[in-house]
Amino acid sequence: MRKHVSTITTVLVFLTGLSLLLYPTVSNYWNSKHQTQAVAEYSDRIEKMDEQEKKQAFEQAEKYNETLISDPGRFTPTEEQDEWYKSLLDIDGTGMMGYITIPEIDCKLAVYHTVDDSVLQVGVGHMEGSSLPVGGSGTHCVLSGHRGLPSAKLFTDLDRLQKGDIFLLHIYDQVFTYEVDQIHIVEPIDYGLLNIEEGEDLCTLLTCTPYGINTERLLVRGHRIANRSGDNSRITSDAAKVSTVLVAVGIGIPLLIISFIAVDVSERVPKRKKKSKNRSKNRRRKATIQTRAKRIRTKQTSGRRR
C-alpha cells in the first residue's frame, strides 16, 4: 500500500512540474488564438457596416480629438467625458476599437478602450485622454501593453524596436502606418512626452521596463507616414491554423505516456530489489548448509580414525 501511495505521489509531483513548465507556452497560445478570433470577428462586423455609419464614427472620433487640444485635464476626465469616450469607435459593446500590428516583432493585438487591468491582461489598451487612433493633424494616440505576463506575450518584445521600424493601426477599414522616430525611458508619472504637438500625427506605444522589474516606462513613439504596399492586407495568425483540440491532444498524450512509464518504472524497481534480496538470502542459506555439512563430515572422519 505504501509503495502505491509513493508511486502516485511521484507521478503527481512530476505532472505538476511539467504543467508549470508548459503553462507559459500553452497560455500564450490560447491568448494568441483569442486575439485572432477577436480580430476576425471585428473585421467581419466592419465589412457588414454601412459606409455612412463608418463615416459618422470617424467624424465623432475626430470631434473628440479636437476637444483634447485645449483640455489641460484630459488625462483626468469627468464621468460625462468618460462615458462619451467609451461610446466612440465601439461597434459591439466590447470596447474593441481596432487592432495593432508590429511586423518587426510579429505582434498582432486587439486595441481596447482604457488601460484597465482587465484590458491589459488580454490585449492593448488605449490611454484615455490621448487622441483616438483615427489620425489627423494635432493628434497623439497612446497605446499601452504589458510585458512579461506568464499568460500572454503582448508587448514583451517592444524593446527590440528601433528607429525606422513601423507599426500599423487597423481602425475600422482604414490602416494608419507609423514610423518609429523616438525611444525614451521615463518615470511612471512623467507624461511630458505624451503631449499633443501642433501639426503632428503621432502614436506612442507604452510599456513597463526594465523587464520583470517594471519601475520605469518605455515609450516608443512613431509619426504617421504613407501606407506601404501590402499594408491593407487582412491579418491572419498562425495560431488560427492550429486547432485547440489538436493542441490538447498533442500535450495530453505525451503526458499520459510519461505517466504510465513513470508508474511502470517505479513498480519494477521494488520488485528488482526484492528479487535481489531473495537471491542474497538464498545464497547465505546455501552457504550455511554447506558449512554445516562439511563440519558433520569432518566429525565423522575423526570418529572413524579413533
mmCIF file of C-alpha atoms in Angstrom:
data_model
loop_
_atom_site.group_PDB
_atom_site.id
_atom_site.type_symbol
_atom_site.label_atom_id
_atom_site.label_comp_id
_atom_site.label_asym_id
_atom_site.label_seq_id
_atom_site.Cartn_x
_atom_site.Cartn_y
_atom_site.Cartn_z
ATOM 1 C CA MET A 1 0.000 0.000 0.000
ATOM 2 C CA ARG A 2 2.786 2.406 0.916
ATOM 3 C CA LYS A 3 4.531 1.671 -2.371
ATOM 4 C CA HIS A 4 1.410 2.595 -4.376
ATOM 5 C CA VAL A 5 0.992 5.860 -2.442
ATOM 6 C CA SER A 6 4.636 6.692 -3.091
ATOM 7 C CA THR A 7 4.221 5.947 -6.799
ATOM 8 C CA ILE A 8 1.099 8.091 -7.118
ATOM 9 C CA THR A 9 2.798 10.965 -5.264
ATOM 10 C CA THR A 10 5.816 10.781 -7.569
ATOM 11 C CA VAL A 11 3.616 10.897 -10.676
ATOM 12 C CA LEU A 12 1.578 13.818 -9.340
ATOM 13 C CA VAL A 13 4.716 15.808 -8.497
ATOM 14 C CA PHE A 14 6.111 15.094 -11.956
ATOM 15 C CA LEU A 15 2.895 16.141 -13.718
ATOM 16 C CA THR A 16 2.645 19.309 -11.616
ATOM 17 C CA GLY A 17 6.188 20.319 -12.525
ATOM 18 C CA LEU A 18 5.590 19.589 -16.198
ATOM 19 C CA SER A 19 2.344 21.589 -16.154
ATOM 20 C CA LEU A 20 4.130 24.607 -14.657
ATOM 21 C CA LEU A 21 6.784 24.294 -17.347
ATOM 22 C CA LEU A 22 4.226 24.176 -20.166
ATOM 23 C CA TYR A 23 1.870 26.826 -18.763
ATOM 24 C CA PRO A 24 3.501 29.912 -20.370
ATOM 25 C CA THR A 25 3.585 28.286 -23.812
ATOM 26 C CA VAL A 26 0.041 26.928 -23.696
ATOM 27 C CA SER A 27 -1.474 30.083 -22.185
ATOM 28 C CA ASN A 28 0.312 32.315 -24.692
ATOM 29 C CA TYR A 29 -1.027 30.118 -27.495
ATOM 30 C CA TRP A 30 -4.517 30.410 -26.049
ATOM 31 C CA ASN A 31 -4.233 34.212 -25.806
ATOM 32 C CA SER A 32 -2.927 34.359 -29.367
ATOM 33 C CA LYS A 33 -5.930 32.351 -30.549
ATOM 34 C CA HIS A 34 -8.240 34.668 -28.607
ATOM 35 C CA GLN A 35 -6.637 37.685 -30.305
ATOM 36 C CA THR A 36 -7.036 36.059 -33.708
ATOM 37 C CA GLN A 37 -10.727 35.400 -33.112
ATOM 38 C CA ALA A 38 -11.275 38.948 -31.841
ATOM 39 C CA VAL A 39 -9.611 40.418 -34.941
ATOM 40 C CA ALA A 40 -11.532 38.105 -37.291
ATOM 41 C CA GLU A 41 -14.887 38.929 -35.663
ATOM 42 C CA TYR A 42 -14.042 42.638 -35.700
ATOM 43 C CA SER A 43 -13.190 42.515 -39.427
ATOM 44 C CA ASP A 44 -16.435 40.688 -40.196
ATOM 45 C CA ARG A 45 -18.508 43.269 -38.326
ATOM 46 C CA ILE A 46 -16.748 46.122 -40.115
ATOM 47 C CA GLU A 47 -17.477 44.569 -43.520
ATOM 48 C CA LYS A 48 -21.171 44.440 -42.665
ATOM 49 C CA MET A 49 -21.313 48.098 -41.600
ATOM 50 C CA ASP A 50 -22.849 50.736 -43.787
ATOM 51 C CA GLU A 51 -20.374 53.236 -45.244
ATOM 52 C CA GLN A 52 -22.344 56.101 -43.753
ATOM 53 C CA GLU A 53 -22.024 54.514 -40.272
ATOM 54 C CA LYS A 54 -18.266 54.292 -40.667
ATOM 55 C CA LYS A 55 -18.056 57.902 -41.777
ATOM 56 C CA GLN A 56 -20.086 59.100 -38.798
ATOM 57 C CA ALA A 57 -17.972 57.032 -36.384
ATOM 58 C CA PHE A 58 -14.789 58.686 -37.668
ATOM 59 C CA GLU A 59 -16.318 62.145 -37.574
ATOM 60 C CA GLN A 60 -17.312 61.683 -33.922
ATOM 61 C CA ALA A 61 -13.832 60.398 -33.046
ATOM 62 C CA GLU A 62 -12.226 63.373 -34.785
ATOM 63 C CA LYS A 63 -14.532 65.739 -32.896
ATOM 64 C CA TYR A 64 -13.419 64.125 -29.616
ATOM 65 C CA ASN A 65 -9.769 64.556 -30.592
ATOM 66 C CA GLU A 66 -10.317 68.266 -31.272
ATOM 67 C CA THR A 67 -11.568 68.812 -27.716
ATOM 68 C CA LEU A 68 -8.355 67.363 -26.263
ATOM 69 C CA ILE A 69 -6.050 70.000 -27.729
ATOM 70 C CA SER A 70 -7.282 72.733 -25.391
ATOM 71 C CA ASP A 71 -8.014 70.473 -22.388
ATOM 72 C CA PRO A 72 -5.192 70.546 -19.766
ATOM 73 C CA GLY A 73 -7.004 67.924 -17.667
ATOM 74 C CA ARG A 74 -7.524 65.463 -20.489
ATOM 75 C CA PHE A 75 -5.846 62.602 -18.600
ATOM 76 C CA THR A 76 -8.298 63.009 -15.702
ATOM 77 C CA PRO A 77 -11.697 63.107 -17.474
ATOM 78 C CA THR A 78 -15.069 63.707 -15.829
ATOM 79 C CA GLU A 79 -17.727 60.978 -15.736
ATOM 80 C CA GLU A 80 -19.503 62.618 -18.659
ATOM 81 C CA GLN A 81 -16.313 62.749 -20.732
ATOM 82 C CA ASP A 82 -15.536 59.144 -19.802
ATOM 83 C CA GLU A 83 -18.961 57.969 -20.943
ATOM 84 C CA TRP A 84 -18.619 59.832 -24.255
ATOM 85 C CA TYR A 85 -15.112 58.427 -24.787
ATOM 86 C CA LYS A 86 -16.204 54.796 -24.269
ATOM 87 C CA SER A 87 -19.047 55.169 -26.762
ATOM 88 C CA LEU A 88 -16.716 56.125 -29.613
ATOM 89 C CA LEU A 89 -15.379 53.550 -32.126
ATOM 90 C CA ASP A 90 -17.145 50.795 -30.164
ATOM 91 C CA ILE A 91 -19.278 48.910 -32.667
ATOM 92 C CA ASP A 92 -20.429 45.999 -30.488
ATOM 93 C CA GLY A 93 -20.038 46.992 -26.838
ATOM 94 C CA THR A 94 -16.812 45.021 -26.254
ATOM 95 C CA GLY A 95 -14.670 48.163 -26.173
ATOM 96 C CA MET A 96 -12.532 46.994 -29.095
ATOM 97 C CA MET A 97 -11.739 49.908 -31.407
ATOM 98 C CA GLY A 98 -9.339 48.131 -33.769
ATOM 99 C CA TYR A 99 -6.039 46.272 -33.711
ATOM 100 C CA ILE A 100 -2.311 46.897 -33.999
ATOM 101 C CA THR A 101 0.328 45.006 -35.951
ATOM 102 C CA ILE A 102 4.081 45.351 -35.402
ATOM 103 C CA PRO A 103 5.842 43.368 -38.166
ATOM 104 C CA GLU A 104 9.334 43.607 -36.632
ATOM 105 C CA ILE A 105 8.322 41.624 -33.520
ATOM 106 C CA ASP A 106 5.455 39.642 -35.087
ATOM 107 C CA CYS A 107 2.898 41.301 -32.817
ATOM 108 C CA LYS A 108 -0.831 41.371 -33.646
ATOM 109 C CA LEU A 109 -3.115 42.551 -30.852
ATOM 110 C CA ALA A 110 -6.606 43.905 -30.339
ATOM 111 C CA VAL A 111 -6.854 47.501 -29.093
ATOM 112 C CA TYR A 112 -9.481 48.308 -26.444
ATOM 113 C CA HIS A 113 -10.724 51.425 -24.655
ATOM 114 C CA THR A 114 -8.955 52.316 -21.356
ATOM 115 C CA VAL A 115 -5.861 50.861 -19.710
ATOM 116 C CA ASP A 116 -7.771 48.963 -17.013
ATOM 117 C CA ASP A 117 -6.045 45.830 -15.751
ATOM 118 C CA SER A 118 -8.774 43.603 -17.212
ATOM 119 C CA VAL A 119 -7.927 45.044 -20.658
ATOM 120 C CA LEU A 120 -4.152 44.831 -20.317
ATOM 121 C CA GLN A 121 -4.332 41.153 -19.330
ATOM 122 C CA VAL A 122 -5.574 40.211 -22.796
ATOM 123 C CA GLY A 123 -4.643 42.991 -25.208
ATOM 124 C CA VAL A 124 -3.555 46.579 -25.752
ATOM 125 C CA GLY A 125 -5.306 49.459 -24.014
ATOM 126 C CA HIS A 126 -5.865 52.959 -25.374
ATOM 127 C CA MET A 127 -4.966 55.616 -22.800
ATOM 128 C CA GLU A 128 -7.991 57.778 -22.157
ATOM 129 C CA GLY A 129 -7.145 61.441 -22.633
ATOM 130 C CA SER A 130 -4.900 60.711 -25.593
ATOM 131 C CA SER A 131 -6.154 61.060 -29.165
ATOM 132 C CA LEU A 132 -8.316 58.299 -30.567
ATOM 133 C CA PRO A 133 -6.437 56.339 -33.275
ATOM 134 C CA VAL A 134 -8.009 57.923 -36.332
ATOM 135 C CA GLY A 135 -5.035 60.042 -37.352
ATOM 136 C CA GLY A 136 -5.075 63.678 -38.264
ATOM 137 C CA SER A 137 -3.030 66.813 -37.645
ATOM 138 C CA GLY A 138 -2.593 67.688 -33.985
ATOM 139 C CA THR A 139 -3.206 64.178 -32.626
ATOM 140 C CA HIS A 140 -1.186 61.925 -30.317
ATOM 141 C CA CYS A 141 -2.570 58.453 -29.625
ATOM 142 C CA VAL A 142 -1.090 56.443 -26.706
ATOM 143 C CA LEU A 143 -1.403 52.646 -26.574
ATOM 144 C CA SER A 144 -0.293 50.645 -23.546
ATOM 145 C CA GLY A 145 0.510 46.951 -23.125
ATOM 146 C CA HIS A 146 2.048 44.641 -20.525
ATOM 147 C CA ARG A 147 5.406 42.864 -20.727
ATOM 148 C CA GLY A 148 6.418 39.553 -19.203
ATOM 149 C CA LEU A 149 2.996 38.134 -18.346
ATOM 150 C CA PRO A 150 3.161 34.321 -17.980
ATOM 151 C CA SER A 151 -0.197 34.085 -19.765
ATOM 152 C CA ALA A 152 0.490 36.312 -22.785
ATOM 153 C CA LYS A 153 3.410 37.782 -24.725
ATOM 154 C CA LEU A 154 1.733 41.134 -25.571
ATOM 155 C CA PHE A 155 4.379 43.970 -25.616
ATOM 156 C CA THR A 156 7.186 41.784 -24.188
ATOM 157 C CA ASP A 157 9.440 42.365 -27.229
ATOM 158 C CA LEU A 158 8.680 46.071 -27.642
ATOM 159 C CA ASP A 159 12.231 46.963 -26.543
ATOM 160 C CA ARG A 160 13.528 45.340 -29.734
ATOM 161 C CA LEU A 161 12.075 48.099 -31.897
ATOM 162 C CA GLN A 162 14.487 50.626 -33.353
ATOM 163 C CA LYS A 163 14.134 53.953 -35.116
ATOM 164 C CA GLY A 164 12.860 53.382 -38.631
ATOM 165 C CA ASP A 165 10.716 50.349 -37.748
ATOM 166 C CA ILE A 166 6.986 50.650 -38.396
ATOM 167 C CA PHE A 167 3.738 49.658 -36.712
ATOM 168 C CA LEU A 168 0.218 49.808 -38.096
ATOM 169 C CA LEU A 169 -3.150 50.665 -36.566
ATOM 170 C CA HIS A 170 -6.165 48.987 -38.193
ATOM 171 C CA ILE A 171 -9.227 51.055 -37.287
ATOM 172 C CA TYR A 172 -12.465 50.062 -38.976
ATOM 173 C CA ASP A 173 -11.486 49.547 -42.627
ATOM 174 C CA GLN A 174 -8.595 52.011 -42.576
ATOM 175 C CA VAL A 175 -4.895 51.471 -41.886
ATOM 176 C CA PHE A 176 -2.598 54.050 -40.275
ATOM 177 C CA THR A 177 1.148 53.454 -40.575
ATOM 178 C CA TYR A 178 3.627 54.953 -38.090
ATOM 179 C CA GLU A 179 7.411 55.009 -38.273
ATOM 180 C CA VAL A 180 9.377 54.927 -35.013
ATOM 181 C CA ASP A 181 11.297 58.185 -34.529
ATOM 182 C CA GLN A 182 11.839 58.352 -30.740
ATOM 183 C CA ILE A 183 12.532 55.820 -27.971
ATOM 184 C CA HIS A 184 12.649 57.002 -24.344
ATOM 185 C CA ILE A 185 12.629 55.599 -20.814
ATOM 186 C CA VAL A 186 10.821 57.796 -18.284
ATOM 187 C CA GLU A 187 9.365 57.746 -14.783
ATOM 188 C CA PRO A 188 5.779 56.385 -14.445
ATOM 189 C CA ILE A 189 4.341 59.826 -13.664
ATOM 190 C CA ASP A 190 6.150 61.628 -16.491
ATOM 191 C CA TYR A 191 3.572 62.494 -19.191
ATOM 192 C CA GLY A 192 5.666 65.194 -20.866
ATOM 193 C CA LEU A 193 6.452 63.139 -23.970
ATOM 194 C CA LEU A 194 2.769 62.271 -24.481
ATOM 195 C CA ASN A 195 1.737 65.839 -25.264
ATOM 196 C CA ILE A 196 -0.135 66.695 -28.439
ATOM 197 C CA GLU A 197 2.094 68.617 -30.835
ATOM 198 C CA GLU A 198 0.655 71.122 -33.269
ATOM 199 C CA GLY A 199 0.582 69.857 -36.839
ATOM 200 C CA GLU A 200 1.873 66.377 -35.880
ATOM 201 C CA ASP A 201 0.176 62.986 -36.264
ATOM 202 C CA LEU A 202 1.798 60.800 -33.563
ATOM 203 C CA CYS A 203 1.298 57.494 -31.800
ATOM 204 C CA THR A 204 3.258 56.248 -28.764
ATOM 205 C CA LEU A 205 3.463 52.645 -27.587
ATOM 206 C CA LEU A 206 3.938 52.429 -23.828
ATOM 207 C CA THR A 207 5.052 49.532 -21.604
ATOM 208 C CA CYS A 208 6.902 48.799 -18.365
ATOM 209 C CA THR A 209 10.679 48.468 -18.102
ATOM 210 C CA PRO A 210 13.178 47.023 -17.116
ATOM 211 C CA TYR A 211 11.785 43.594 -17.861
ATOM 212 C CA GLY A 212 10.484 41.917 -14.706
ATOM 213 C CA ILE A 213 11.201 44.980 -12.538
ATOM 214 C CA ASN A 214 8.799 47.497 -14.103
ATOM 215 C CA THR A 215 9.947 50.595 -12.209
ATOM 216 C CA GLU A 216 10.033 52.812 -15.318
ATOM 217 C CA ARG A 217 8.183 53.221 -18.609
ATOM 218 C CA LEU A 218 9.403 52.567 -22.144
ATOM 219 C CA LEU A 219 7.963 54.940 -24.734
ATOM 220 C CA VAL A 220 8.250 54.053 -28.417
ATOM 221 C CA ARG A 221 6.928 56.952 -30.493
ATOM 222 C CA GLY A 222 6.101 56.961 -34.181
ATOM 223 C CA HIS A 223 4.994 59.602 -36.670
ATOM 224 C CA ARG A 224 2.490 58.889 -39.404
ATOM 225 C CA ILE A 225 3.762 58.011 -42.863
ATOM 226 C CA ALA A 226 2.103 56.919 -46.090
ATOM 227 C CA ASN A 227 0.941 53.304 -46.158
ATOM 228 C CA ARG A 228 3.347 50.933 -47.811
ATOM 229 C CA SER A 229 2.461 48.260 -50.348
ATOM 230 C CA GLY A 230 0.535 45.428 -48.688
ATOM 231 C CA ASP A 231 -0.373 47.413 -45.565
ATOM 232 C CA ASN A 232 -4.074 46.986 -46.293
ATOM 233 C CA SER A 233 -3.875 43.209 -46.351
ATOM 234 C CA ARG A 234 -6.039 41.402 -43.829
ATOM 235 C CA ILE A 235 -4.293 39.978 -40.807
ATOM 236 C CA THR A 236 -4.207 36.264 -40.015
ATOM 237 C CA SER A 237 -2.365 34.488 -37.244
ATOM 238 C CA ASP A 238 -0.520 31.186 -37.145
ATOM 239 C CA ALA A 239 -2.458 30.367 -34.007
ATOM 240 C CA ALA A 240 -5.656 30.270 -36.004
ATOM 241 C CA LYS A 241 -4.306 27.478 -38.192
ATOM 242 C CA VAL A 242 -3.935 25.045 -35.307
ATOM 243 C CA SER A 243 -6.988 23.512 -33.648
ATOM 244 C CA THR A 244 -7.282 23.773 -29.874
ATOM 245 C CA VAL A 245 -8.270 20.087 -29.818
ATOM 246 C CA LEU A 246 -5.042 19.144 -31.580
ATOM 247 C CA VAL A 247 -3.008 21.147 -29.090
ATOM 248 C CA ALA A 248 -4.785 19.471 -26.168
ATOM 249 C CA VAL A 249 -4.261 16.008 -27.668
ATOM 250 C CA GLY A 250 -0.644 16.808 -28.525
ATOM 251 C CA ILE A 251 0.072 17.755 -24.919
ATOM 252 C CA GLY A 252 -2.201 15.216 -23.230
ATOM 253 C CA ILE A 253 -0.958 12.047 -24.966
ATOM 254 C CA PRO A 254 2.745 12.613 -24.140
ATOM 255 C CA LEU A 255 1.768 13.370 -20.539
ATOM 256 C CA LEU A 256 -0.182 10.114 -20.283
ATOM 257 C CA ILE A 257 2.636 8.090 -21.839
ATOM 258 C CA ILE A 258 5.193 9.643 -19.482
ATOM 259 C CA SER A 259 2.892 8.957 -16.518
ATOM 260 C CA PHE A 260 2.482 5.278 -17.433
ATOM 261 C CA ILE A 261 6.232 4.911 -17.920
ATOM 262 C CA ALA A 262 6.882 6.552 -14.567
ATOM 263 C CA VAL A 263 4.399 4.223 -12.818
ATOM 264 C CA ASP A 264 5.797 1.131 -14.564
ATOM 265 C CA VAL A 265 9.392 2.001 -13.671
ATOM 266 C CA SER A 266 8.504 2.810 -10.058
ATOM 267 C CA GLU A 267 6.739 -0.550 -9.700
ATOM 268 C CA ARG A 268 9.552 -2.556 -11.263
ATOM 269 C CA VAL A 269 12.313 -1.086 -9.138
ATOM 270 C CA PRO A 270 10.956 -2.511 -5.810
ATOM 271 C CA LYS A 271 10.418 -5.915 -7.459
ATOM 272 C CA ARG A 272 14.013 -5.979 -8.656
ATOM 273 C CA LYS A 273 15.244 -5.027 -5.232
ATOM 274 C CA LYS A 274 13.091 -7.762 -3.679
ATOM 275 C CA LYS A 275 14.448 -10.371 -6.091
ATOM 276 C CA SER A 276 17.979 -9.242 -5.357
ATOM 277 C CA LYS A 277 17.369 -9.583 -1.605
ATOM 278 C CA ASN A 278 15.857 -13.054 -2.057
ATOM 279 C CA ARG A 279 18.871 -14.183 -4.058
ATOM 280 C CA SER A 280 21.212 -12.932 -1.364
ATOM 281 C CA LYS A 281 19.226 -14.773 1.316
ATOM 282 C CA ASN A 282 19.244 -17.998 -0.711
ATOM 283 C CA ARG A 283 22.999 -17.766 -1.187
ATOM 284 C CA ARG A 284 23.556 -17.264 2.532
ATOM 285 C CA ARG A 285 21.311 -20.213 3.356
ATOM 286 C CA LYS A 286 23.100 -22.407 0.861
ATOM 287 C CA ALA A 287 26.476 -21.366 2.232
ATOM 288 C CA THR A 288 25.305 -22.112 5.781
ATOM 289 C CA ILE A 289 24.013 -25.557 4.806
ATOM 290 C CA GLN A 290 27.278 -26.377 3.027
ATOM 291 C CA THR A 291 29.304 -25.273 6.065
ATOM 292 C CA ARG A 292 27.238 -27.434 8.412
ATOM 293 C CA ALA A 293 27.530 -30.464 6.107
ATOM 294 C CA LYS A 294 31.287 -30.018 5.942
ATOM 295 C CA ARG A 295 31.525 -29.911 9.738
ATOM 296 C CA ILE A 296 29.461 -33.089 10.047
ATOM 297 C CA ARG A 297 31.698 -34.923 7.565
ATOM 298 C CA THR A 298 34.785 -33.735 9.430
ATOM 299 C CA LYS A 299 33.426 -35.112 12.760
ATOM 300 C CA GLN A 300 32.512 -38.440 11.171
ATOM 301 C CA THR A 301 36.006 -38.835 9.704
ATOM 302 C CA SER A 302 37.636 -38.002 13.084
ATOM 303 C CA GLY A 303 35.473 -40.635 14.858
ATOM 304 C CA ARG A 304 36.445 -43.430 12.475
ATOM 305 C CA ARG A 305 40.175 -42.752 12.974
ATOM 306 C CA ARG A 306 39.829 -43.152 16.700
#
